[in-house]
Amino acid sequence: MDLVKEISKRRTFGIISHPDAGKTTLTEKLLLFGGAIQEAGAVKSNKIKKGATSDFMEIERQRGISVATSVLAFNYKDKKINILDTPGHKDFAEDTFRTLTAVDSVIVVIDVAKGVEEQTEKLVEVCRMRNIPMIVFINKLDREGKDAFDLLDEVEQKLGLTVTPLSFPIGMGYDFKGIYNIWEKNINLFSGDSKKNIEETIAFDDIDNPELDEIVGKQAAEDLRENLELVHGVYPGFDREAYLGGIQQPVFFGSALNNFGVRELLDCFVEIAPFPRPKQSEERVVKPDEKNFTGFVFKIHANMDPKHRDRLAFIKIVSGTFERNTPYLHVRHNKKLKFSSPNAFFAEKKEIVDISYAGDIVGLHDTGNFKIGDTLTEGETLNFKGIPNFSPEHFRYINNADPMKAKQLNKGIDQLMDEGVAQLFTLEMNGRKVIGTVGALQYEVIQYRLEHEYGAKCTYENFPVHKACWVAPEDPKSDEFAEFKRVKQKYLATDKQGQLVFLADSAFSIQMAQQKYPSVKLHFSSEY
C-alpha cells in the first residue's frame, strides 16, 4: 500500500522560540542541508542582499522579523520534511497558536545567553497541553553564554520539561571547540570559519582515547569526560516512546549561524520524530492512514503574490490523499469544491502538485469560501476541534482615510480578518467597525497591507476596551438576556461569524455582569 509508505516518510514540525533566538536562521540552515537553497541568508546583516527565504512580506524584510507563518518543504534522506516557520514576535502569538494545531512535533530554539524567555514559556505550554513531542535546540554556542548544566536546569524548571542531552558542547564562546554527539558517538570540530558549509566529523566511540587530548587540547578533553559522566549520571537515557508521548525532550547544542550542530539535529530528528498523528474531530478520531481524505484550514494568506490578488488557504491533510481536480466536501457550506491547482511550498516558490498525502500542507486558491478551522472531506461530516479565537488585548476604531476608496478598504479588511490577522467587531449601536488584536504591532501590519495590497488608507482611534467576551445565554429568549442586552447595548458588537460579543471596559464590569446576569455566560475564547 503506497499510502502507508508515503505517510511514514512525512515529518511535519514547527519551530518555536522567543524573537531573536535564531529560529529563522535555523530554518534556513535546515533547508541548506535539504539541498533546497544554495546560500542561506542571515536575518541580521543588511549587507547580504538575499533576504531569508522564509520571510517574504516586505514589512518582514524591513524589520528583520518573521510576521507570517510560512511553510517550507524539502527532502532529506528519502524523508519528506515540512517545516512551519512561526512568527517569534509576541504580537503574532495567535498565528503561532493556530499553526501548532497543524504540526506533529516541535523544535524549541533557546538562546544560550538569554536562556528561557517568556514567549518560549507560553508556546511550550500550548505544546504541553497537546502533548506535542518537542526537541530543544540550544543556539549561539559561539557566543559567551550560560553554563550548559545551568541551562538544562532552567529548561526543566521554567518549561516543566524532562530533558536528555543528545549532544554536549566542548567549551563555549571563545573557547568553543566543538560538540560531542552523544546520539551518534562522534565529535564535530568547530573551526569558526562559517564560510565552510559543513564541518568534518570525527568518529569517537571511546572518549577515553588519548587522541582526544591531541585534537581538542588536554583541559578541554578532561572537562568533556567529566561532563559526559555527569550527563549519564544525572539524565535519563533517551526513550523514544517517552519523547513521542511528550514526556521526555532531547536537547541538542549548536550554532545555527555557523551551521554548527544543525546536521546532528536534523539526522536525529528524521529518525525519531513522529509520523503524521491522528487528530480528534468532534465526531471521532481520524487516523492518517485512512483511505478517505480529510483536512482542515489552519491559515489563510492573502496576496502571496502581489502581482495577482490571490488568497491561499493552507490545509493540513489529516488522512488519506488529496488529489487535484477531485471534488471534496466543504463541511461548513455543505457543498463540493474542486481545485485545479493545489500548491506545495518552498517559501515563496509554489508548485502545483497532483497528489499530496497525510502530513502534507497544501495551499488552495480561495475566492472567499474558506475560514480558519474549516474542514474538507470526501463526503463525511467532520469538524476538527481546537482552533480557538482568543480575546484580543488591544482595540481601536478603524476609519476610512480616503472616501473614494471605501470599497477597497472594506474588501481589504474583510480578507485580512479571514486570514486571522486580527478580529473585526461591528458595534450593534451604530455599525462602527472595531479591530481587536493580540498585539499592537498588528495595527501597523494592517495599515501597511491595506495601503500596499488594496490601495486603501485607514486611520485608527483608540477605543477603551479591556477584553472581548463571547456571549452565550442559557436561554436566548429569557427576560434576563433581554435585560442584559438593553443595559449593555453600548458595549455589544458582533464578530465576523455573527456571534454576539460583549466589549467590556474593565475587569470589574465583567465581574458585575456575571453576578447580575448569571444565566448569560461570558467566554474569553471562541472555538471556531
XYZ file of C-alpha atoms in Angstrom:
528
model
C 0.000 0.000 0.000
C 1.566 3.277 -1.157
C -0.361 5.411 1.292
C 1.230 3.913 4.408
C 4.695 4.134 2.870
C 4.211 7.776 1.867
C 2.821 8.738 5.272
C 5.757 7.144 7.064
C 8.119 9.407 5.094
C 6.401 12.592 6.287
C 7.713 14.754 9.137
C 5.745 17.939 9.744
C 7.036 20.180 12.501
C 7.078 23.755 13.707
C 9.976 25.770 15.078
C 9.145 27.980 18.047
C 11.177 30.441 20.080
C 11.359 33.887 21.588
C 12.175 36.558 18.970
C 15.883 36.667 18.106
C 16.788 33.248 19.438
C 17.758 32.320 15.877
C 14.678 30.490 14.666
C 14.624 31.801 11.107
C 18.382 31.215 10.777
C 17.932 27.617 11.911
C 15.135 27.144 9.356
C 17.450 28.438 6.638
C 20.236 26.047 7.621
C 17.886 23.067 7.694
C 16.898 23.959 4.131
C 20.557 24.199 3.220
C 21.084 20.582 4.324
C 17.999 19.560 2.407
C 19.759 20.972 -0.661
C 16.813 23.303 -1.023
C 18.841 26.520 -1.113
C 22.388 27.275 -2.139
C 23.319 30.016 0.293
C 21.420 30.823 3.430
C 20.536 34.480 4.011
C 21.167 35.599 7.550
C 18.361 37.662 9.003
C 20.528 40.193 10.789
C 23.071 41.510 8.319
C 21.843 44.134 5.885
C 24.927 43.634 3.766
C 23.605 40.387 2.409
C 21.258 41.228 -0.418
C 19.450 37.943 -0.213
C 16.789 38.060 2.497
C 15.930 34.949 4.464
C 13.970 32.579 2.238
C 11.155 32.219 4.704
C 10.458 35.956 5.131
C 8.529 37.124 2.122
C 6.454 40.077 3.211
C 8.013 43.488 2.701
C 7.466 44.561 6.322
C 9.383 41.455 7.488
C 12.337 42.314 5.307
C 12.421 45.848 6.685
C 12.292 44.824 10.307
C 14.157 41.524 10.253
C 11.284 39.705 11.931
C 9.059 36.932 10.670
C 5.428 38.036 10.638
C 3.571 35.463 8.574
C 3.891 31.753 9.157
C 5.479 30.242 6.134
C 5.573 26.672 5.001
C 8.792 25.179 3.689
C 9.202 21.678 2.337
C 12.293 19.722 1.379
C 13.529 16.145 1.035
C 16.302 14.740 3.201
C 17.433 11.100 3.376
C 14.296 9.997 1.470
C 12.066 11.693 4.078
C 9.694 14.494 3.079
C 10.092 17.277 5.638
C 7.568 20.096 6.106
C 8.640 22.989 8.326
C 6.113 25.511 9.559
C 8.130 28.580 10.473
C 6.154 30.544 13.054
C 6.427 34.238 13.873
C 8.512 34.707 17.001
C 7.230 38.192 17.748
C 4.781 38.082 20.634
C 2.281 40.292 18.819
C 1.664 37.409 16.437
C 1.074 34.773 19.078
C -2.337 33.886 17.714
C -0.973 32.874 14.318
C 1.576 30.698 16.080
C -1.025 29.002 18.316
C -3.052 28.132 15.242
C -0.004 26.789 13.427
C 0.685 24.477 16.362
C -2.619 22.712 15.593
C -1.102 21.622 12.259
C 2.261 20.233 13.370
C 3.144 16.729 14.586
C 6.209 17.813 16.551
C 8.157 20.923 17.506
C 11.732 22.162 17.774
C 12.188 24.758 20.530
C 15.105 27.142 19.975
C 16.761 28.702 23.040
C 19.446 31.393 23.066
C 22.450 30.218 25.126
C 22.986 33.668 26.650
C 19.385 34.582 27.413
C 18.092 31.169 28.381
C 14.345 30.572 28.593
C 12.336 33.703 27.725
C 8.647 34.466 28.267
C 7.454 33.847 24.717
C 9.076 30.412 24.774
C 7.253 29.636 28.019
C 3.842 30.473 26.544
C 4.368 28.452 23.383
C 5.787 25.432 25.185
C 2.750 25.497 27.468
C 0.489 25.158 24.413
C 2.612 22.235 23.174
C 2.421 20.557 26.557
C -1.366 20.923 26.669
C -1.499 18.952 23.435
C 1.379 16.551 24.292
C 3.292 17.553 21.176
C 6.755 15.903 21.056
C 9.497 18.518 21.438
C 13.241 18.649 20.724
C 15.204 21.514 22.292
C 17.993 23.217 20.323
C 20.295 25.483 22.354
C 21.654 28.021 19.889
C 24.512 30.548 19.541
C 27.201 28.495 21.278
C 29.899 30.513 19.540
C 28.965 33.380 21.886
C 29.539 33.571 25.621
C 26.520 32.172 27.418
C 25.248 30.292 30.433
C 26.793 27.042 31.611
C 25.311 24.019 29.827
C 24.102 22.332 33.024
C 22.555 25.568 34.335
C 20.680 25.894 31.054
C 19.404 22.338 31.194
C 18.150 23.010 34.749
C 16.457 26.191 33.596
C 14.718 24.363 30.752
C 13.482 21.720 33.180
C 12.264 24.193 35.788
C 10.821 27.028 33.706
C 9.333 24.936 30.928
C 8.451 21.907 33.032
C 10.257 19.537 30.662
C 12.225 16.343 31.310
C 15.375 16.671 29.248
C 18.013 14.280 27.992
C 21.042 15.791 26.205
C 21.869 14.049 22.907
C 24.889 16.258 22.260
C 27.181 18.266 24.536
C 29.374 21.310 23.901
C 33.152 21.279 24.298
C 33.804 24.754 25.704
C 31.721 27.823 24.847
C 32.137 31.278 23.330
C 35.837 31.989 22.757
C 36.854 28.523 23.948
C 34.220 26.772 21.870
C 35.930 23.729 20.330
C 33.031 21.726 19.041
C 30.335 19.314 20.051
C 30.350 15.732 21.207
C 27.398 13.950 19.637
C 26.092 11.535 22.278
C 23.462 10.166 19.871
C 25.967 9.102 17.187
C 29.088 8.901 19.399
C 31.279 11.277 17.415
C 32.934 14.661 17.683
C 32.230 17.591 15.445
C 35.048 20.142 15.499
C 34.360 23.832 15.177
C 36.783 25.824 13.034
C 34.972 29.142 13.427
C 35.131 29.588 9.687
C 31.487 29.927 8.746
C 32.249 30.083 5.027
C 32.798 26.358 5.050
C 29.344 24.955 4.707
C 29.649 21.697 6.534
C 32.326 20.704 9.041
C 34.167 17.397 9.114
C 33.165 14.936 11.803
C 35.471 12.561 13.655
C 34.014 9.295 14.921
C 34.912 8.689 18.558
C 33.466 5.580 20.093
C 35.707 5.824 23.109
C 36.137 9.232 24.695
C 38.926 7.877 26.909
C 41.079 7.550 23.794
C 44.204 9.775 24.303
C 43.832 11.036 20.726
C 41.035 13.236 22.027
C 43.594 15.261 24.049
C 45.590 15.960 20.904
C 42.548 17.070 18.941
C 40.834 19.419 21.380
C 43.573 20.005 23.972
C 44.138 18.289 27.323
C 41.996 20.569 29.502
C 39.022 20.559 27.136
C 39.215 16.754 26.791
C 39.207 16.273 30.582
C 36.288 18.668 31.013
C 34.352 16.809 28.333
C 34.922 13.435 30.015
C 33.751 14.803 33.357
C 30.730 16.467 31.798
C 29.676 13.346 29.932
C 29.993 11.291 33.103
C 27.699 13.791 34.804
C 25.250 13.719 31.897
C 24.988 9.928 32.063
C 24.677 10.041 35.843
C 22.048 12.782 36.068
C 19.828 12.491 32.998
C 17.781 9.514 31.847
C 18.811 7.771 28.625
C 16.818 8.653 25.529
C 13.492 6.808 25.338
C 11.667 7.252 22.040
C 8.255 6.292 23.446
C 8.589 8.905 26.176
C 9.627 11.500 23.591
C 6.663 10.671 21.327
C 4.298 10.853 24.290
C 5.544 14.359 25.074
C 7.085 13.180 28.370
C 10.805 13.456 27.537
C 12.616 16.110 25.468
C 16.003 15.529 23.799
C 18.407 18.509 23.781
C 20.969 19.476 21.134
C 23.588 22.225 21.245
C 24.884 24.219 18.278
C 25.221 27.473 16.408
C 22.751 27.865 13.557
C 24.524 30.923 12.182
C 27.765 28.952 11.803
C 25.935 25.903 10.569
C 27.132 24.014 13.541
C 25.265 21.171 15.248
C 22.430 21.564 12.746
C 23.130 18.377 10.794
C 23.215 16.388 14.067
C 19.836 17.824 14.979
C 18.393 17.001 11.553
C 19.824 13.463 11.381
C 18.427 12.582 14.776
C 15.139 14.351 14.015
C 14.370 12.357 10.850
C 14.989 9.149 12.779
C 12.996 9.798 15.927
C 10.348 12.412 15.033
C 6.761 11.201 14.767
C 4.946 10.417 11.534
C 1.683 12.295 10.987
C -0.502 11.713 14.034
C -4.229 11.025 14.452
C -6.392 14.067 15.115
C -9.510 14.463 17.235
C -12.615 15.770 15.492
C -15.931 16.474 17.206
C -17.304 13.277 15.723
C -14.401 10.806 16.095
C -10.608 10.357 15.985
C -9.282 10.482 12.421
C -6.209 8.340 11.648
C -3.699 9.360 8.961
C -3.750 6.025 7.140
C -7.482 6.061 6.483
C -8.200 5.828 2.773
C -10.510 8.841 2.634
C -9.135 12.356 2.545
C -9.790 14.791 5.414
C -8.064 18.089 6.157
C -8.595 21.463 7.808
C -7.677 25.093 7.154
C -5.252 26.434 9.752
C -4.168 29.599 7.988
C -5.278 31.884 5.184
C -2.817 34.161 3.491
C -3.925 36.892 1.117
C -1.798 38.176 -1.725
C 1.126 35.796 -1.515
C 1.953 37.185 -4.930
C 1.462 40.971 -5.056
C 1.038 40.832 -8.849
C -2.070 38.687 -8.514
C -4.758 39.285 -5.937
C -4.940 35.782 -4.617
C -5.738 34.174 -1.340
C -4.297 30.865 -0.337
C -5.899 28.671 2.257
C -3.324 26.433 3.937
C -4.731 22.969 4.519
C -3.169 20.371 6.781
C -4.006 16.926 5.390
C -5.046 14.736 8.300
C -5.828 11.494 6.478
C -5.737 9.865 3.057
C -4.609 11.588 -0.134
C -5.602 14.912 -1.616
C -5.855 14.810 -5.401
C -6.026 17.600 -7.907
C -9.363 18.181 -9.701
C -11.245 15.872 -7.335
C -14.406 17.279 -5.721
C -14.280 17.446 -1.908
C -16.961 18.421 0.567
C -16.648 21.800 2.283
C -18.370 20.790 5.519
C -19.468 24.236 6.748
C -21.019 25.225 3.400
C -22.130 21.656 2.676
C -21.040 21.936 -0.937
C -18.490 20.191 -3.135
C -15.475 22.125 -4.398
C -12.653 21.015 -6.638
C -9.211 22.525 -7.005
C -7.325 22.648 -10.275
C -4.049 23.981 -8.905
C -3.231 22.888 -5.347
C 0.196 24.238 -4.333
C 3.084 22.745 -2.456
C 5.508 25.238 -0.962
C 9.012 26.190 -0.867
C 8.903 29.627 0.831
C 7.574 31.972 -1.837
C 8.057 29.471 -4.624
C 4.926 27.432 -5.127
C 4.444 24.486 -7.409
C 1.305 22.690 -8.447
C 1.026 19.133 -7.120
C -1.181 16.322 -8.376
C -1.284 14.352 -5.170
C -0.455 15.064 -1.522
C -0.519 12.735 1.468
C -1.494 12.890 5.121
C 1.001 15.116 6.943
C 1.480 17.454 3.993
C 0.386 21.065 3.793
C -1.286 22.193 0.568
C -2.271 25.698 -0.457
C -5.619 26.087 -2.189
C -6.561 29.166 -4.154
C -9.558 30.660 -2.472
C -12.097 33.186 -3.619
C -13.576 33.625 -0.177
C -15.016 30.173 0.580
C -12.727 29.382 3.475
C -12.421 30.493 7.051
C -9.836 29.309 9.535
C -10.918 25.992 11.039
C -12.965 24.807 8.026
C -12.907 21.089 7.269
C -12.701 19.405 3.849
C -13.581 15.698 3.451
C -14.601 13.186 0.834
C -18.194 13.430 1.993
C -18.199 12.632 5.712
C -19.344 15.425 8.020
C -16.418 16.071 10.348
C -15.355 19.125 12.314
C -11.820 19.275 13.632
C -11.540 20.890 17.031
C -9.075 23.100 18.755
C -8.523 26.173 16.627
C -9.536 28.882 19.069
C -10.026 32.589 18.625
C -8.524 34.347 21.668
C -9.833 37.514 23.207
C -7.840 40.439 21.778
C -5.960 42.759 24.118
C -5.936 45.921 22.003
C -8.946 47.605 20.409
C -9.219 50.524 18.001
C -11.884 52.041 15.815
C -10.877 51.849 12.176
C -11.785 54.815 9.955
C -11.542 55.277 6.224
C -8.974 57.962 5.391
C -9.855 58.120 1.685
C -13.612 58.335 0.969
C -13.049 57.387 -2.684
C -11.643 54.031 -1.634
C -14.370 52.739 0.700
C -14.887 49.612 -1.388
C -11.186 48.695 -1.386
C -10.993 49.313 2.365
C -13.926 47.018 3.102
C -12.565 44.295 0.845
C -9.125 44.592 2.409
C -10.412 44.450 5.981
C -12.616 41.531 5.075
C -9.773 39.496 3.616
C -7.225 40.339 6.311
C -9.715 39.309 9.004
C -10.365 35.988 7.247
C -6.635 35.481 7.356
C -6.819 35.754 11.133
C -4.506 38.784 11.291
C -6.927 40.410 13.714
C -10.583 40.286 14.659
C -13.310 42.578 13.454
C -16.198 43.626 15.666
C -19.161 45.649 14.417
C -20.883 47.699 17.117
C -24.601 46.920 17.406
C -25.497 50.502 18.197
C -24.037 52.413 15.260
C -22.363 49.817 12.999
C -18.871 51.244 13.565
C -16.040 48.829 12.979
C -13.584 47.981 15.753
C -10.439 45.981 15.178
C -9.140 43.849 18.026
C -5.637 42.367 18.001
C -3.497 40.287 20.317
C -0.501 42.590 19.772
C -0.143 46.264 18.901
C 2.275 45.655 16.031
C -0.628 44.115 14.122
C -2.123 47.590 13.533
C 0.968 48.637 11.618
C 0.853 45.480 9.547
C -2.840 46.022 8.747
C -2.302 49.653 7.791
C 0.699 48.770 5.664
C -1.005 45.907 3.878
C -4.244 47.833 3.276
C -2.269 50.531 1.561
C 0.151 48.343 -0.407
C -2.121 45.461 -1.315
C -5.546 47.091 -1.579
C -4.755 50.754 -2.245
C -6.803 51.843 0.792
C -5.803 54.158 3.628
C -7.093 53.926 7.158
C -6.691 55.763 10.431
C -7.286 54.463 13.950
C -8.918 55.894 17.037
C -8.441 54.480 20.498
C -11.355 52.533 21.883
C -11.019 51.786 25.602
C -11.940 48.128 25.945
C -10.451 45.742 28.472
C -11.498 42.433 26.893
C -13.868 40.924 24.386
C -16.177 38.263 25.848
C -18.221 35.936 23.674
C -21.792 35.887 24.976
C -23.606 32.581 25.386
C -27.039 32.889 27.049
C -28.520 29.698 28.518
C -31.873 30.747 27.084
C -31.779 33.320 24.264
C -35.480 34.127 24.857
C -35.197 34.810 28.590
C -36.035 38.164 30.192
C -32.630 38.191 31.848
C -30.877 38.070 28.471
C -33.129 40.812 27.078
C -32.306 42.963 30.111
C -28.549 42.270 29.638
C -28.794 43.380 26.008
C -30.727 46.526 26.912
C -28.369 47.642 29.687
C -25.168 46.768 27.829
C -26.233 47.828 24.332
C -23.439 50.416 24.076
C -20.871 47.647 24.580
C -22.324 44.946 22.349
C -20.935 44.003 18.967
C -20.938 41.050 16.593
C -17.811 39.289 15.366
C -17.204 38.151 11.796
C -19.054 34.880 12.429
C -22.085 36.868 13.629
C -21.611 35.793 17.262
C -22.562 38.298 19.946
C -19.613 39.824 21.811
C -19.559 41.969 24.944
C -16.720 44.533 24.781
C -16.143 45.122 28.468
C -14.368 48.308 29.547
C -12.834 46.788 32.693
C -12.370 43.556 34.601
C -14.831 44.954 37.132
C -17.653 45.297 34.609
C -17.165 41.668 33.525
C -17.419 40.594 37.147
C -20.547 42.684 37.710
C -22.209 41.365 34.545
C -21.543 37.801 35.630
C -23.056 38.413 39.055
C -26.060 40.321 37.774
C -26.908 38.041 34.842
C -25.854 34.546 35.952
C -27.616 32.795 33.035
C -25.633 34.782 30.464
C -22.264 33.047 30.147
C -19.171 35.001 29.043
C -16.190 33.286 27.356
C -12.691 34.598 26.599
C -12.148 32.439 23.551
C -14.414 31.263 20.778
C -13.790 27.868 19.262
C -14.166 28.430 15.563
